[in-house]
mmCIF file of N, CA, C and O in Angstrom:
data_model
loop_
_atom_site.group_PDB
_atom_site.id
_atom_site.type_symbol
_atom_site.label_atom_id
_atom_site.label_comp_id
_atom_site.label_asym_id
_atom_site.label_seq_id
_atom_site.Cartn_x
_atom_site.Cartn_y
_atom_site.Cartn_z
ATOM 1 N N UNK A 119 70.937 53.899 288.777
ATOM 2 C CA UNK A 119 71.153 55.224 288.253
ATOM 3 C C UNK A 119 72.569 55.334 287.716
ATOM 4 O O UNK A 119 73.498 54.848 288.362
ATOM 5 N N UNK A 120 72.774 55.969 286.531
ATOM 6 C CA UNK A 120 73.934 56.108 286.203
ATOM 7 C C UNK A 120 74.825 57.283 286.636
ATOM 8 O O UNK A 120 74.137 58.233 287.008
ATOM 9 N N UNK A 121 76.059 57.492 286.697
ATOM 10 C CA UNK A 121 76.627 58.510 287.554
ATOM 11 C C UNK A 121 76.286 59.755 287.258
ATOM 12 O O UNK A 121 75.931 60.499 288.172
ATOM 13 N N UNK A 122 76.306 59.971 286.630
ATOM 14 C CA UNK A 122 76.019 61.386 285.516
ATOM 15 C C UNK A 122 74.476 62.231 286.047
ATOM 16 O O UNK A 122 74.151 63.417 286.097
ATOM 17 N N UNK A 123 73.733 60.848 286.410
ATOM 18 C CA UNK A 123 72.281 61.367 287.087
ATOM 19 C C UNK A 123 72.502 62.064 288.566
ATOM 20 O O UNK A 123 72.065 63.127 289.008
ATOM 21 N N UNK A 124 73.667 60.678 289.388
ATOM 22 C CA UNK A 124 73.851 61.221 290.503
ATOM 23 C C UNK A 124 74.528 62.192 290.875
ATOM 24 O O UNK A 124 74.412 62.604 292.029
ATOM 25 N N UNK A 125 75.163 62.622 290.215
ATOM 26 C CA UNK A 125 76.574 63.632 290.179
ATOM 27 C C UNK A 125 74.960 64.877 290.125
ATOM 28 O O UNK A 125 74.458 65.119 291.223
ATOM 29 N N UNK A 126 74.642 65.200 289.509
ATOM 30 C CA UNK A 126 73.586 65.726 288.634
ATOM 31 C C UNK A 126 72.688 66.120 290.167
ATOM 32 O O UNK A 126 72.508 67.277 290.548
ATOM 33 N N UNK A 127 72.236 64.976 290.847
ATOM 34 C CA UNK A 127 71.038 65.233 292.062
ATOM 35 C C UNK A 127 71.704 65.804 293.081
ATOM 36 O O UNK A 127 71.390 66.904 293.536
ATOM 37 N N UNK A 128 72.967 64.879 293.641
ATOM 38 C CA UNK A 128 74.237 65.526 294.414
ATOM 39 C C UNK A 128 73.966 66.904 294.149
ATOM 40 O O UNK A 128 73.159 67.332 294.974
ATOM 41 N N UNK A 129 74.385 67.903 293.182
ATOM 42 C CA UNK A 129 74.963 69.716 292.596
ATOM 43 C C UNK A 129 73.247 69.923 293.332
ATOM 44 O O UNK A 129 73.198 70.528 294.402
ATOM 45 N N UNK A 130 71.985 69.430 292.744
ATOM 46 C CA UNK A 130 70.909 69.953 293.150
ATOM 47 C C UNK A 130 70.664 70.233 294.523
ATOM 48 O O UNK A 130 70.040 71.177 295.009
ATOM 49 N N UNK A 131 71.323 69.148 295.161
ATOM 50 C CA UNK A 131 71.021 68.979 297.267
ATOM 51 C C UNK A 131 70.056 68.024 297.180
ATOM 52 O O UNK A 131 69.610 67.641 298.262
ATOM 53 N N UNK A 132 69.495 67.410 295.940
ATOM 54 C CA UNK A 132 68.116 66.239 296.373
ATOM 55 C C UNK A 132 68.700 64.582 297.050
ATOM 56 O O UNK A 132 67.953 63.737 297.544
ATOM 57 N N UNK A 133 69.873 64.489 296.927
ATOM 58 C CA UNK A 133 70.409 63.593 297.257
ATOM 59 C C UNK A 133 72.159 63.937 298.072
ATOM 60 O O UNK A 133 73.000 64.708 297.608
ATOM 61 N N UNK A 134 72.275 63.247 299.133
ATOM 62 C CA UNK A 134 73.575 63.925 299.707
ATOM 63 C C UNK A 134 74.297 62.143 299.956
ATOM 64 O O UNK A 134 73.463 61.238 299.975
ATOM 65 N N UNK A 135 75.861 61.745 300.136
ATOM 66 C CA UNK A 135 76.254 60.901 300.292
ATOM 67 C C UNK A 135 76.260 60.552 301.731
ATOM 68 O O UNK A 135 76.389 61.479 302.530
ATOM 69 N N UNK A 136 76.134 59.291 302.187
ATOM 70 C CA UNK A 136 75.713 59.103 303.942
ATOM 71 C C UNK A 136 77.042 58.602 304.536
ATOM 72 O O UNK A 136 76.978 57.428 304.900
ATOM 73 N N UNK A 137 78.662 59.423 304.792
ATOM 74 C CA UNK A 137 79.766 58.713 304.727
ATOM 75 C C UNK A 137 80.138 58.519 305.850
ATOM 76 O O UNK A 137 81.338 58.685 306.067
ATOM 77 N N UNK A 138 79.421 58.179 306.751
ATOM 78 C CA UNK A 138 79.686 57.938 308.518
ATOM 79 C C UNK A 138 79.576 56.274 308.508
ATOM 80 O O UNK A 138 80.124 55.572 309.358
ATOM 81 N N UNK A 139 78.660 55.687 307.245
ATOM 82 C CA UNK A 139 78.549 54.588 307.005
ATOM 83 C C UNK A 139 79.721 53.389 307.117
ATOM 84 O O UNK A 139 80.689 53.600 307.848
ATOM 85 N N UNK A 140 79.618 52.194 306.414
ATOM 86 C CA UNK A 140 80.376 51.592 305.581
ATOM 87 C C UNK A 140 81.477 52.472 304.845
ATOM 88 O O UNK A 140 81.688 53.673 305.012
ATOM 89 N N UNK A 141 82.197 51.498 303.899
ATOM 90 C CA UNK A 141 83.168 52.153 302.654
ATOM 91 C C UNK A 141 82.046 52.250 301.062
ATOM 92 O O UNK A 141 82.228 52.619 299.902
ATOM 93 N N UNK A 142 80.942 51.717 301.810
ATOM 94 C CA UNK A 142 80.243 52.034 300.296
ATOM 95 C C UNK A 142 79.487 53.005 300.185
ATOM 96 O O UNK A 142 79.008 53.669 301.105
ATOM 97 N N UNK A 143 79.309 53.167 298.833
ATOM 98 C CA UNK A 143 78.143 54.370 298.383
ATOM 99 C C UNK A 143 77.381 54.511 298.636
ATOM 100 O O UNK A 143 76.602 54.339 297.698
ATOM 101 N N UNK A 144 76.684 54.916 299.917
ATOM 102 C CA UNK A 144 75.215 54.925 300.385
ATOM 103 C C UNK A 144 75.037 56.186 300.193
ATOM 104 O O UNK A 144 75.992 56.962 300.198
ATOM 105 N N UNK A 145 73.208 56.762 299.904
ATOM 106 C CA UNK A 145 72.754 57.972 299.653
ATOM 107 C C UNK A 145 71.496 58.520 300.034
ATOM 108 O O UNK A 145 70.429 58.275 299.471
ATOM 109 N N UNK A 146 71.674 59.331 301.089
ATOM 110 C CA UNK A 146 70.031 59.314 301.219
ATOM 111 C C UNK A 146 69.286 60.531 300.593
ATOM 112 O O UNK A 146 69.857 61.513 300.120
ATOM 113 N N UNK A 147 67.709 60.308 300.660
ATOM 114 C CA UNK A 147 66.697 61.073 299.719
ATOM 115 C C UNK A 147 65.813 61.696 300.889
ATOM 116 O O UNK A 147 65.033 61.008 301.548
ATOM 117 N N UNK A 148 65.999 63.006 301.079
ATOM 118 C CA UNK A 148 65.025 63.535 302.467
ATOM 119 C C UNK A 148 63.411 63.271 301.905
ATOM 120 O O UNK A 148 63.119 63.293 300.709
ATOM 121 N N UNK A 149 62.673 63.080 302.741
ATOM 122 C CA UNK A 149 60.995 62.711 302.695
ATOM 123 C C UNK A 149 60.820 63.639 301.884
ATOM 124 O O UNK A 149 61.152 63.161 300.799
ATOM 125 N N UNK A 150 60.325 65.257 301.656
ATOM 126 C CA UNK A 150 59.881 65.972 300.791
ATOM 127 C C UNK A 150 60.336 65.493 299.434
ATOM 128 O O UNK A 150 59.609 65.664 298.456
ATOM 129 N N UNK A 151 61.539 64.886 299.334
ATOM 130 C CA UNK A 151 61.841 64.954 297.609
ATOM 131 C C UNK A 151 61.039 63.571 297.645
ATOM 132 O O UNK A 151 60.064 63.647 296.897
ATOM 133 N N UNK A 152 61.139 62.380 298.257
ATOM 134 C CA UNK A 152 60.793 60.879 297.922
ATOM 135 C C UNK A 152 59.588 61.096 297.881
ATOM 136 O O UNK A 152 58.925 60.301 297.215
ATOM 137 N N UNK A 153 58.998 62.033 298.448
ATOM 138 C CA UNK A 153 56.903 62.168 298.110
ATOM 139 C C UNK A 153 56.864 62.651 296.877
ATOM 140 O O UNK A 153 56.254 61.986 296.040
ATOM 141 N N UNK A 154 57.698 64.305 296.350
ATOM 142 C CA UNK A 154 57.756 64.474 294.980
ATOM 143 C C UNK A 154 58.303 63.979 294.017
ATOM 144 O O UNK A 154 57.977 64.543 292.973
ATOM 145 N N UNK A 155 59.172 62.962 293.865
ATOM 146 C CA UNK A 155 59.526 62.186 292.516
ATOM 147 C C UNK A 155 58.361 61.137 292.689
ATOM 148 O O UNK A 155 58.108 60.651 291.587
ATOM 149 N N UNK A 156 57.482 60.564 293.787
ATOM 150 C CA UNK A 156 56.737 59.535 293.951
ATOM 151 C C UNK A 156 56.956 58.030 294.629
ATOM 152 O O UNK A 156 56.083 57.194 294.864
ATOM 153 N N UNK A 157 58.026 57.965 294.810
ATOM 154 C CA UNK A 157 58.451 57.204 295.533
ATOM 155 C C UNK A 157 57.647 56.497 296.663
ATOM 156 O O UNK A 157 57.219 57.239 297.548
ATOM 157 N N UNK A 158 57.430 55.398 296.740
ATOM 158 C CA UNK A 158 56.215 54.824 298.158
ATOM 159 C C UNK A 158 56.899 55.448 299.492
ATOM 160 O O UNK A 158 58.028 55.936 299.553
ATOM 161 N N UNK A 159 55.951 55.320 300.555
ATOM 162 C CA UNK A 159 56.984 55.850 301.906
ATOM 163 C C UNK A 159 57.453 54.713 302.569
ATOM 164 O O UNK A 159 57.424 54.754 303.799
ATOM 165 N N UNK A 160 57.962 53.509 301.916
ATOM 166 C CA UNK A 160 58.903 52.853 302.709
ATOM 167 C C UNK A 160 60.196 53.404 302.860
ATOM 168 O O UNK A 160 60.884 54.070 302.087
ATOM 169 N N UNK A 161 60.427 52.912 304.236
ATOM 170 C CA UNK A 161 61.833 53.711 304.245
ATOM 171 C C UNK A 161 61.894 54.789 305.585
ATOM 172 O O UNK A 161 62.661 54.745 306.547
ATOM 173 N N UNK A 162 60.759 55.810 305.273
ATOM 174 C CA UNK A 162 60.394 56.469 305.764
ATOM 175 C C UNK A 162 60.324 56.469 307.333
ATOM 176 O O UNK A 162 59.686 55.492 307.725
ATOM 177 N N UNK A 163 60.817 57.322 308.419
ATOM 178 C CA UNK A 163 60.552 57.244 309.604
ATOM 179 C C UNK A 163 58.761 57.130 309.961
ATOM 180 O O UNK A 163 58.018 57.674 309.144
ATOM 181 N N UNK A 164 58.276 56.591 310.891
ATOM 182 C CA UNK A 164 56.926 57.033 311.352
ATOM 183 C C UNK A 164 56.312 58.277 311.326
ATOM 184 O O UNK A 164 55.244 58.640 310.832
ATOM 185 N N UNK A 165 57.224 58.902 311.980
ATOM 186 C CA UNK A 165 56.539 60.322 312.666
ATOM 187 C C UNK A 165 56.327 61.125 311.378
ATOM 188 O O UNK A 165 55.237 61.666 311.192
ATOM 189 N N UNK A 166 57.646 61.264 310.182
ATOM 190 C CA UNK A 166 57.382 61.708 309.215
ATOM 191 C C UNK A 166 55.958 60.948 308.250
ATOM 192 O O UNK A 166 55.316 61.856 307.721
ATOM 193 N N UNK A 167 55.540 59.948 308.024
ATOM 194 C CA UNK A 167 54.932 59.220 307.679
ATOM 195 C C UNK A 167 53.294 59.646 308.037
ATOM 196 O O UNK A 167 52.338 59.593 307.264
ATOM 197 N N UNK A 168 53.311 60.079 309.454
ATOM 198 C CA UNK A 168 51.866 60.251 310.583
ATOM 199 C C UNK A 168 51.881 62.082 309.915
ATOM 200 O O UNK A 168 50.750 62.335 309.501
ATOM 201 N N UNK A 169 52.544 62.920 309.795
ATOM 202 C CA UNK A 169 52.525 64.023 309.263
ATOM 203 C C UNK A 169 52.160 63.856 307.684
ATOM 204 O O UNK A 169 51.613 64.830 307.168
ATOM 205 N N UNK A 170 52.349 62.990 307.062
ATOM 206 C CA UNK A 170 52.568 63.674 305.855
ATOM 207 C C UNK A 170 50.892 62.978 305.598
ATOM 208 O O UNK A 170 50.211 63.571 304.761
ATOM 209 N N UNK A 171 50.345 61.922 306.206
ATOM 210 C CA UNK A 171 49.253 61.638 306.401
ATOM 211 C C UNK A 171 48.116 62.876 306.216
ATOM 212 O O UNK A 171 47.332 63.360 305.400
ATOM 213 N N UNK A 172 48.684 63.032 307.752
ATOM 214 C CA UNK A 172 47.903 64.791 308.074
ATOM 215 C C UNK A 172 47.640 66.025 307.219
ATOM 216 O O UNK A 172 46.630 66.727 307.164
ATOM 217 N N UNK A 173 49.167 66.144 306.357
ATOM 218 C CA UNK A 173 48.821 67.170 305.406
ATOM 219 C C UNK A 173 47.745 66.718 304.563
ATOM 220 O O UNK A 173 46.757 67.447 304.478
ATOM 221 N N UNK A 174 47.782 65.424 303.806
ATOM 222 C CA UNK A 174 47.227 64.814 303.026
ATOM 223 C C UNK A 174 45.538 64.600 303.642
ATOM 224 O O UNK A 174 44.783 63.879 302.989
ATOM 225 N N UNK A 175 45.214 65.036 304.468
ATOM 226 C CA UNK A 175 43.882 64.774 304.795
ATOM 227 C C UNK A 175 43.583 63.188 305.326
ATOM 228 O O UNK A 175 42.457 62.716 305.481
ATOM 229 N N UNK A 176 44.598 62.630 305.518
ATOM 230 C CA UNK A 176 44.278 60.919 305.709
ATOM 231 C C UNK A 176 44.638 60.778 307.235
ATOM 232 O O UNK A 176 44.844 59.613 307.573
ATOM 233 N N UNK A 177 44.755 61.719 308.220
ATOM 234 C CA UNK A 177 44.718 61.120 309.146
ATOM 235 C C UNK A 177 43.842 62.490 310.285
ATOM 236 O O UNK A 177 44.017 62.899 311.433
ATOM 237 N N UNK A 178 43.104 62.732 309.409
ATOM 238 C CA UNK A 178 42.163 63.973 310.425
ATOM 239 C C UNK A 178 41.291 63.425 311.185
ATOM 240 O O UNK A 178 40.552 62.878 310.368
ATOM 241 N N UNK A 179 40.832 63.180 312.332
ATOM 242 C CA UNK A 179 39.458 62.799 312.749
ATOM 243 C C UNK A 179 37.955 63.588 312.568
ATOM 244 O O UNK A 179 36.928 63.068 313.005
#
């Protein structure tokens, strides 16, 4: 991504910088936005993963 995008998602809140990290640029993407741009759910915690299942009808018995 070029800066201009991130600077850009940063002002929105869809992306925030993770600075407890390293000295590098790490960024994370909360689950609601990575399901709506489309993004696969790797990455993703479980529990969020077993919910979003659920909404989706894929894990009802």
């Amino acid at each position: 991504m070029d800066q201009p995008t991130v600077r850009m998602l940063e002002e929105m809140g869809v992306i925030y910088e993770d600075k407890e990290k390293d000295s590098e640029a790490r960024f994370y993407m909360p689950e609601i936005f990575r399901e709506g741009l489309g993004f696969s759910g790797t990455g993703a915690r479980p529990r969020i993963l077993v919910l979003k299942r659920k909404v989706l009808g894929k894990g009802i018995l």
